[in-house]
Tab-separated table of N, CA and C in Angstrom:
chain	number	residue	atom	x	y	z
A	1	UNK	N	52.860	136.156	83.632
A	1	UNK	CA	53.911	135.304	84.169
A	1	UNK	C	54.744	136.063	85.185
A	2	UNK	N	55.425	135.316	86.089
A	2	UNK	CA	56.236	135.930	87.135
A	2	UNK	C	57.536	136.488	86.596
A	3	UNK	N	58.227	137.229	87.428
A	3	UNK	CA	59.475	137.873	87.029
A	3	UNK	C	60.566	136.869	86.705
A	4	UNK	N	60.580	135.719	87.382
A	4	UNK	CA	61.630	134.726	87.127
A	4	UNK	C	61.497	134.100	85.756
A	5	UNK	N	60.288	133.956	85.265
A	5	UNK	CA	60.105	133.329	83.962
A	5	UNK	C	60.602	134.233	82.837
A	6	UNK	N	60.717	135.548	83.069
A	6	UNK	CA	61.176	136.489	82.051
A	6	UNK	C	62.705	136.484	81.895
A	7	UNK	N	63.433	135.920	82.865
A	7	UNK	CA	64.894	135.897	82.815
A	7	UNK	C	65.330	134.554	82.245
A	8	UNK	N	66.137	134.589	81.215
A	8	UNK	CA	66.592	133.329	80.623
A	8	UNK	C	67.639	132.687	81.515
A	9	UNK	N	67.830	131.366	81.338
A	9	UNK	CA	68.803	130.662	82.160
A	9	UNK	C	70.219	131.137	81.881
A	10	UNK	N	70.502	131.568	80.658
A	10	UNK	CA	71.846	132.066	80.353
A	10	UNK	C	72.109	133.385	81.064
A	11	UNK	N	71.081	134.217	81.239
A	11	UNK	CA	71.249	135.466	81.968
A	11	UNK	C	71.580	135.204	83.430
A	12	UNK	N	70.944	134.189	84.030
A	12	UNK	CA	71.180	133.881	85.448
A	12	UNK	C	72.578	133.328	85.661
A	13	UNK	N	73.086	132.513	84.730
A	13	UNK	CA	74.396	131.907	84.922
A	13	UNK	C	75.529	132.908	84.718
A	14	UNK	N	75.290	133.940	83.918
A	14	UNK	CA	76.355	134.908	83.673
A	14	UNK	C	76.322	136.075	84.648
A	15	UNK	N	75.236	136.214	85.398
A	15	UNK	CA	75.185	137.315	86.351
A	15	UNK	C	76.167	137.045	87.485
A	16	UNK	N	76.808	138.089	87.962
A	16	UNK	CA	77.804	137.909	89.030
A	16	UNK	C	77.116	137.961	90.388
A	17	UNK	N	77.570	137.126	91.240
A	17	UNK	CA	77.063	137.086	92.606
A	17	UNK	C	78.255	137.198	93.546
A	18	UNK	N	78.047	137.835	94.661
A	18	UNK	CA	79.138	137.951	95.614
A	18	UNK	C	78.581	137.942	97.034
A	19	UNK	N	79.449	137.579	97.926
A	19	UNK	CA	79.117	137.563	99.345
A	19	UNK	C	80.204	138.349	100.054
A	20	UNK	N	79.828	139.124	101.031
A	20	UNK	CA	80.838	139.843	101.798
A	20	UNK	C	80.452	139.833	103.276
A	21	UNK	N	81.469	139.997	104.100
A	21	UNK	CA	81.281	139.986	105.545
A	21	UNK	C	81.871	141.265	106.118
A	22	UNK	N	81.226	141.795	107.118
A	22	UNK	CA	81.740	143.023	107.714
A	22	UNK	C	82.457	142.748	109.031
A	23	UNK	N	82.061	141.687	109.718
A	23	UNK	CA	82.691	141.385	111.004
A	23	UNK	C	82.713	139.879	111.231
A	24	UNK	N	83.503	139.472	112.183
A	24	UNK	CA	83.531	138.068	112.576
A	24	UNK	C	83.546	137.982	114.094
A	25	UNK	N	83.090	136.849	114.573
A	25	UNK	CA	82.945	136.638	116.014
A	25	UNK	C	83.826	135.466	116.418
A	26	UNK	N	84.641	135.664	117.419
A	26	UNK	CA	85.509	134.599	117.930
A	26	UNK	C	85.041	134.253	119.331
A	27	UNK	N	84.725	132.982	119.516
A	27	UNK	CA	84.283	132.512	120.833
A	27	UNK	C	85.453	131.863	121.542
A	28	UNK	N	85.649	132.220	122.791
A	28	UNK	CA	86.737	131.682	123.603
A	28	UNK	C	86.155	130.685	124.605
A	29	UNK	N	86.619	129.442	124.523
A	29	UNK	CA	86.093	128.383	125.370
A	29	UNK	C	87.060	128.061	126.506
A	30	UNK	N	86.537	127.674	127.667
A	30	UNK	CA	87.415	127.311	128.784
A	30	UNK	C	88.081	125.963	128.536
A	31	UNK	N	89.222	125.775	129.167
A	31	UNK	CA	89.918	124.487	129.105
A	31	UNK	C	89.461	123.664	130.292
A	32	UNK	N	89.171	122.384	130.030
A	32	UNK	CA	88.698	121.492	131.076
A	32	UNK	C	89.401	120.142	130.956
A	33	UNK	N	89.224	119.296	131.954
A	33	UNK	CA	89.803	117.957	131.896
A	33	UNK	C	89.186	117.188	130.738
A	34	UNK	N	90.025	116.473	130.005
A	34	UNK	CA	89.556	115.716	128.859
A	34	UNK	C	89.516	114.226	129.126
A	35	UNK	N	89.268	113.469	128.068
A	35	UNK	CA	89.215	112.016	128.199
A	35	UNK	C	89.985	111.317	127.075
A	36	UNK	N	90.875	112.037	126.422
A	36	UNK	CA	91.664	111.471	125.334
A	36	UNK	C	92.790	110.606	125.903
A	37	UNK	N	92.953	109.374	125.395
A	37	UNK	CA	94.037	108.515	125.903
A	37	UNK	C	95.406	109.131	125.666
A	38	UNK	N	96.175	109.273	126.732
A	38	UNK	CA	97.533	109.804	126.628
A	38	UNK	C	98.400	109.179	127.715
A	39	UNK	N	99.675	108.999	127.404
A	39	UNK	CA	100.602	108.415	128.375
A	39	UNK	C	101.286	109.457	129.233
A	40	UNK	N	101.333	110.692	128.749
A	40	UNK	CA	102.070	111.735	129.463
A	40	UNK	C	101.170	112.905	129.795
A	41	UNK	N	101.017	113.158	131.060
A	41	UNK	CA	100.276	114.333	131.493
A	41	UNK	C	98.770	114.180	131.396
A	42	UNK	N	98.071	115.195	131.859
A	42	UNK	CA	96.613	115.127	131.858
A	42	UNK	C	96.037	115.446	130.477
A	43	UNK	N	94.930	114.790	130.130
A	43	UNK	CA	94.262	115.143	128.878
A	43	UNK	C	93.434	116.412	129.083
A	44	UNK	N	93.398	117.278	128.085
A	44	UNK	CA	92.586	118.488	128.189
A	44	UNK	C	91.661	118.571	126.978
A	45	UNK	N	90.616	119.356	127.125
A	45	UNK	CA	89.703	119.626	126.020
A	45	UNK	C	89.022	120.962	126.268
A	46	UNK	N	88.317	121.449	125.287
A	46	UNK	CA	87.577	122.696	125.435
A	46	UNK	C	86.225	122.409	126.073
A	47	UNK	N	85.751	123.348	126.888
A	47	UNK	CA	84.428	123.229	127.475
A	47	UNK	C	83.357	123.426	126.417
A	48	UNK	N	82.111	123.229	126.799
A	48	UNK	CA	80.996	123.314	125.851
A	48	UNK	C	80.473	124.727	125.667
A	49	UNK	N	80.584	125.556	126.671
A	49	UNK	CA	80.025	126.915	126.597
A	49	UNK	C	81.156	127.937	126.564
A	50	UNK	N	81.069	128.912	125.651
A	50	UNK	CA	82.141	129.908	125.569
A	50	UNK	C	82.175	130.813	126.798
A	51	UNK	N	83.403	131.168	127.203
A	51	UNK	CA	83.604	132.126	128.297
A	51	UNK	C	83.300	133.530	127.816
A	52	UNK	N	83.925	133.883	126.694
A	52	UNK	CA	83.775	135.229	126.142
A	52	UNK	C	83.603	135.138	124.636
A	53	UNK	N	83.119	136.219	124.075
A	53	UNK	CA	82.986	136.326	122.623
A	53	UNK	C	83.550	137.678	122.206
A	54	UNK	N	84.436	137.656	121.246
A	54	UNK	CA	85.053	138.878	120.739
A	54	UNK	C	84.601	139.106	119.301
A	55	UNK	N	84.308	140.341	118.953
A	55	UNK	CA	83.885	140.693	117.597
A	55	UNK	C	84.907	141.639	116.990
A	56	UNK	N	85.315	141.327	115.750
A	56	UNK	CA	86.313	142.121	115.035
A	56	UNK	C	85.818	142.396	113.622
A	57	UNK	N	86.336	143.459	113.017
A	57	UNK	CA	86.087	143.656	111.589
A	57	UNK	C	86.965	142.656	110.845
A	58	UNK	N	86.528	142.245	109.682
A	58	UNK	CA	87.299	141.292	108.897
A	58	UNK	C	88.654	141.884	108.540
A	59	UNK	N	88.683	143.149	108.177
A	59	UNK	CA	89.938	143.795	107.814
A	59	UNK	C	90.936	143.778	108.972
A	60	UNK	N	90.486	144.143	110.168
A	60	UNK	CA	91.374	144.131	111.335
A	60	UNK	C	91.904	142.714	111.594
A	61	UNK	N	91.016	141.731	111.561
A	61	UNK	CA	91.412	140.351	111.844
A	61	UNK	C	92.446	139.856	110.830
A	62	UNK	N	92.210	140.113	109.547
A	62	UNK	CA	93.152	139.670	108.517
A	62	UNK	C	94.515	140.325	108.705
A	63	UNK	N	94.553	141.592	109.027
A	63	UNK	CA	95.826	142.277	109.269
A	63	UNK	C	96.527	141.693	110.495
A	64	UNK	N	95.781	141.448	111.545
A	64	UNK	CA	96.346	140.871	112.771
A	64	UNK	C	96.923	139.485	112.498
A	65	UNK	N	96.186	138.665	111.761
A	65	UNK	CA	96.647	137.297	111.478
A	65	UNK	C	97.928	137.283	110.660
A	66	UNK	N	98.078	138.219	109.753
A	66	UNK	CA	99.271	138.203	108.908
A	66	UNK	C	100.482	138.834	109.582
A	67	UNK	N	100.269	139.779	110.492
A	67	UNK	CA	101.412	140.479	111.089
A	67	UNK	C	101.761	140.009	112.497
A	68	UNK	N	100.770	139.817	113.341
A	68	UNK	CA	101.047	139.554	114.753
A	68	UNK	C	100.822	138.115	115.200
A	69	UNK	N	99.985	137.367	114.511
A	69	UNK	CA	99.675	135.997	114.933
A	69	UNK	C	99.584	135.066	113.732
A	70	UNK	N	100.737	134.802	113.079
A	70	UNK	CA	100.691	133.887	111.930
A	70	UNK	C	100.301	132.478	112.369
A	71	UNK	N	99.817	131.694	111.426
A	71	UNK	CA	99.386	130.329	111.736
A	71	UNK	C	100.525	129.535	112.349
A	72	UNK	N	100.155	128.677	113.296
A	72	UNK	CA	101.151	127.841	113.964
A	72	UNK	C	101.334	126.530	113.194
A	73	UNK	N	102.518	125.964	113.303
A	73	UNK	CA	102.782	124.667	112.687
A	73	UNK	C	102.180	123.572	113.562
A	74	UNK	N	102.143	122.368	113.036
A	74	UNK	CA	101.602	121.236	113.794
A	74	UNK	C	102.404	121.010	115.082
A	75	UNK	N	103.709	121.136	114.995
A	75	UNK	CA	104.565	120.945	116.175
A	75	UNK	C	104.290	122.007	117.233
A	76	UNK	N	103.999	123.221	116.803
A	76	UNK	CA	103.715	124.297	117.747
A	76	UNK	C	102.359	124.132	118.430
A	77	UNK	N	101.503	123.315	117.848
A	77	UNK	CA	100.171	123.100	118.418
A	77	UNK	C	100.191	122.077	119.561
A	78	UNK	N	101.251	121.275	119.649
A	78	UNK	CA	101.356	120.284	120.720
A	78	UNK	C	101.638	120.975	122.050
A	79	UNK	N	100.915	120.563	123.082
A	79	UNK	CA	101.103	121.160	124.407
A	79	UNK	C	101.813	120.160	125.317
A	80	UNK	N	102.982	120.520	125.847
A	80	UNK	CA	103.692	119.619	126.759
A	80	UNK	C	102.850	119.310	128.002
A	81	UNK	N	103.115	118.171	128.619
A	81	UNK	CA	102.356	117.707	129.784
A	81	UNK	C	102.362	118.741	130.915
A	82	UNK	N	103.509	119.320	131.205
A	82	UNK	CA	103.592	120.319	132.284
A	82	UNK	C	102.737	121.544	131.991
A	83	UNK	N	102.725	121.947	130.736
A	83	UNK	CA	101.927	123.114	130.352
A	83	UNK	C	100.434	122.821	130.494
A	84	UNK	N	100.016	121.597	130.094
A	84	UNK	CA	98.608	121.215	130.251
A	84	UNK	C	98.223	121.205	131.723
A	85	UNK	N	99.106	120.704	132.574
A	85	UNK	CA	98.845	120.701	134.021
A	85	UNK	C	98.675	122.125	134.537
A	86	UNK	N	99.564	123.026	134.110
A	86	UNK	CA	99.474	124.427	134.536
A	86	UNK	C	98.151	125.059	134.091
A	87	UNK	N	97.746	124.793	132.868
A	87	UNK	CA	96.478	125.340	132.373
A	87	UNK	C	95.295	124.864	133.217
A	88	UNK	N	95.315	123.585	133.568
A	88	UNK	CA	94.219	123.040	134.380
A	88	UNK	C	94.230	123.610	135.791
A	89	UNK	N	95.421	123.769	136.366
A	89	UNK	CA	95.524	124.360	137.720
A	89	UNK	C	94.998	125.803	137.687
A	90	UNK	N	95.358	126.547	136.652
A	90	UNK	CA	94.858	127.917	136.509
A	90	UNK	C	93.346	127.932	136.318
A	91	UNK	N	92.807	126.861	135.741
A	91	UNK	CA	91.371	126.753	135.521
A	91	UNK	C	90.603	126.298	136.746
A	92	UNK	N	91.323	126.035	137.856
A	92	UNK	CA	90.658	125.701	139.104
A	92	UNK	C	90.584	124.221	139.438
A	93	UNK	N	91.257	123.367	138.678
A	93	UNK	CA	91.231	121.935	138.977
A	93	UNK	C	92.265	121.593	140.040
A	94	UNK	N	91.905	120.696	140.943
A	94	UNK	CA	92.811	120.299	142.027
A	94	UNK	C	93.843	119.303	141.505
A	95	UNK	N	94.905	119.154	142.281
A	95	UNK	CA	95.946	118.187	141.907
A	95	UNK	C	95.382	116.766	141.855
A	96	UNK	N	94.477	116.435	142.765
A	96	UNK	CA	93.910	115.077	142.778
A	96	UNK	C	93.006	114.842	141.557
A	97	UNK	N	92.269	115.854	141.134
A	97	UNK	CA	91.436	115.710	139.931
A	97	UNK	C	92.317	115.490	138.703
A	98	UNK	N	93.396	116.244	138.639
A	98	UNK	CA	94.312	116.125	137.505
A	98	UNK	C	94.985	114.760	137.508
A	99	UNK	N	95.437	114.319	138.677
A	99	UNK	CA	96.097	113.011	138.797
A	99	UNK	C	95.148	111.888	138.398
A	100	UNK	N	93.900	111.967	138.852
A	100	UNK	CA	92.898	110.958	138.514
A	100	UNK	C	92.670	110.897	137.005
A	101	UNK	N	92.576	112.054	136.369
A	101	UNK	CA	92.379	112.101	134.914
A	101	UNK	C	93.599	111.527	134.185
A	102	UNK	N	94.791	111.798	134.710
A	102	UNK	CA	96.015	111.246	134.116
A	102	UNK	C	95.997	109.726	134.164
A	103	UNK	N	95.604	109.162	135.310
A	103	UNK	CA	95.575	107.709	135.459
A	103	UNK	C	94.546	107.077	134.522
A	104	UNK	N	93.367	107.680	134.433
A	104	UNK	CA	92.331	107.159	133.528
A	104	UNK	C	92.809	107.211	132.075
A	105	UNK	N	93.452	108.306	131.701
A	105	UNK	CA	93.939	108.457	130.334
A	105	UNK	C	95.050	107.449	130.035
A	106	UNK	N	95.929	107.211	130.993
A	106	UNK	CA	97.013	106.240	130.799
A	106	UNK	C	96.448	104.829	130.656
A	107	UNK	N	95.431	104.486	131.465
A	107	UNK	CA	94.797	103.172	131.344
A	107	UNK	C	94.125	103.015	129.985
A	108	UNK	N	93.449	104.039	129.520
A	108	UNK	CA	92.795	103.992	128.216
A	108	UNK	C	93.823	103.847	127.098
A	109	UNK	N	94.955	104.543	127.222
A	109	UNK	CA	96.017	104.443	126.222
A	109	UNK	C	96.593	103.026	126.202
A	110	UNK	N	96.763	102.428	127.379
A	110	UNK	CA	97.286	101.056	127.467
A	110	UNK	C	96.318	100.080	126.805
A	111	UNK	N	95.027	100.218	127.087
A	111	UNK	CA	94.025	99.340	126.467
A	111	UNK	C	94.010	99.503	124.953
A	112	UNK	N	94.174	100.725	124.487
A	112	UNK	CA	94.195	100.974	123.043
A	112	UNK	C	95.380	100.270	122.394
A	113	UNK	N	96.556	100.340	123.035
A	113	UNK	CA	97.738	99.653	122.492
A	113	UNK	C	97.519	98.143	122.455
A	114	UNK	N	96.897	97.582	123.507
A	114	UNK	CA	96.630	96.145	123.534
A	114	UNK	C	95.672	95.746	122.422
A	115	UNK	N	94.672	96.556	122.177
A	115	UNK	CA	93.717	96.277	121.101
A	115	UNK	C	94.423	96.291	119.751
A	116	UNK	N	95.290	97.254	119.552
A	116	UNK	CA	96.019	97.354	118.288
A	116	UNK	C	96.902	96.121	118.090
A	117	UNK	N	97.538	95.650	119.157
A	117	UNK	CA	98.362	94.442	119.060
A	117	UNK	C	97.508	93.244	118.659
A	118	UNK	N	96.312	93.145	119.252
A	118	UNK	CA	95.430	92.014	118.950
A	118	UNK	C	94.907	92.068	117.515
A	119	UNK	N	94.786	93.244	116.964
A	119	UNK	CA	94.280	93.372	115.598
A	119	UNK	C	95.205	92.680	114.594
A	120	UNK	N	96.497	92.638	114.880
A	120	UNK	CA	97.442	91.974	113.987
A	120	UNK	C	97.182	90.472	113.931
A	121	UNK	N	96.689	89.900	115.014
A	121	UNK	CA	96.428	88.463	115.065
A	121	UNK	C	95.015	88.117	114.598
A	122	UNK	N	94.192	89.084	114.298
A	122	UNK	CA	92.801	88.825	113.954
A	122	UNK	C	92.630	87.904	112.739
A	123	UNK	N	93.354	88.069	111.640
A	123	UNK	CA	93.162	87.160	110.502
A	123	UNK	C	93.444	85.701	110.866
A	124	UNK	N	94.441	85.464	111.704
A	124	UNK	CA	94.767	84.094	112.128
A	124	UNK	C	93.644	83.543	112.997
A	125	UNK	N	93.140	84.354	113.917
A	125	UNK	CA	92.041	83.920	114.782
A	125	UNK	C	90.801	83.583	113.967
A	126	UNK	N	90.522	84.360	112.925
A	126	UNK	CA	89.362	84.095	112.073
A	126	UNK	C	89.516	82.771	111.333
A	127	UNK	N	90.724	82.484	110.844
A	127	UNK	CA	90.968	81.215	110.135
A	127	UNK	C	90.843	80.027	111.087
A	128	UNK	N	91.338	80.187	112.322
A	128	UNK	CA	91.197	79.110	113.305
A	128	UNK	C	89.733	78.858	113.633
A	129	UNK	N	88.960	79.903	113.786
A	129	UNK	CA	87.531	79.768	114.068
A	129	UNK	C	86.817	79.040	112.928
A	130	UNK	N	87.152	79.380	111.704
A	130	UNK	CA	86.551	78.732	110.541
A	130	UNK	C	86.945	77.253	110.505
A	131	UNK	N	88.199	76.948	110.823
A	131	UNK	CA	88.653	75.557	110.852
A	131	UNK	C	87.922	74.773	111.935
A	132	UNK	N	87.700	75.382	113.113
A	132	UNK	CA	86.950	74.711	114.189
A	132	UNK	C	85.533	74.386	113.758
A	133	UNK	N	84.887	75.334	113.092
A	133	UNK	CA	83.516	75.102	112.627
A	133	UNK	C	83.471	73.981	111.594
A	134	UNK	N	84.412	73.995	110.656
A	134	UNK	CA	84.458	72.943	109.639
A	134	UNK	C	84.730	71.580	110.263
A	135	UNK	N	85.627	71.537	111.240
A	135	UNK	CA	85.927	70.276	111.919
A	135	UNK	C	84.695	69.760	112.663
A	136	UNK	N	83.976	70.676	113.309
A	136	UNK	CA	82.758	70.293	114.030
A	136	UNK	C	81.722	69.723	113.068
A	137	UNK	N	81.539	70.363	111.922
A	137	UNK	CA	80.596	69.856	110.916
A	137	UNK	C	81.022	68.479	110.424
A	138	UNK	N	82.342	68.338	110.160
A	138	UNK	CA	82.860	67.053	109.683
A	138	UNK	C	82.665	65.967	110.735
A	139	UNK	N	82.909	66.278	112.003
A	139	UNK	CA	82.753	65.291	113.070
A	139	UNK	C	81.304	64.844	113.178
A	140	UNK	N	80.350	65.777	113.088
A	140	UNK	CA	78.926	65.440	113.153
A	140	UNK	C	78.511	64.587	111.968
A	141	UNK	N	79.025	64.920	110.787
A	141	UNK	CA	78.712	64.138	109.587
A	141	UNK	C	79.278	62.747	109.720
A	142	UNK	N	80.497	62.611	110.187
A	142	UNK	CA	81.123	61.293	110.359
A	142	UNK	C	80.365	60.459	111.375
A	143	UNK	N	79.905	61.088	112.448
A	143	UNK	CA	79.164	60.360	113.474
A	143	UNK	C	77.808	59.901	112.950
A	144	UNK	N	77.192	60.658	112.084
A	144	UNK	CA	75.874	60.280	111.563
A	144	UNK	C	75.974	59.155	110.546
A	145	UNK	N	77.134	58.982	109.920
A	145	UNK	CA	77.328	57.915	108.933
A	145	UNK	C	77.652	56.569	109.565
A	146	UNK	N	77.968	56.535	110.835
A	146	UNK	CA	78.331	55.285	111.503
A	146	UNK	C	77.163	54.451	111.799
């Protein structure tokens, strides 16, 4: 018999297993024009291919995260419109490209708000549609009985 058949299931469940990592890799992606609906400023997103890749030991990274770069709050993660514009200009986008993206994003945001408003009326529209169908059936039945 093979080696696995000689080990009981209780031996396998009580044996300790561990995983460890010696280094981690951080990929840095470029900022590009995005397509997220927004009313203020240009939308931004990360590009698909990383610009650079940095490798650190896990110990160094953990020490850095706790002392020099603690986690940011949700409010700190928001980027003001002017800052997003500056990032895009630094990334090589023209003012006209940024303006065009702003207009597209504002139009998309407006359409999204209109859709949300219409969703509130959807149950009423469904009931009216059902009433129209029932009335049509009733009218056809009444006409056939004459």
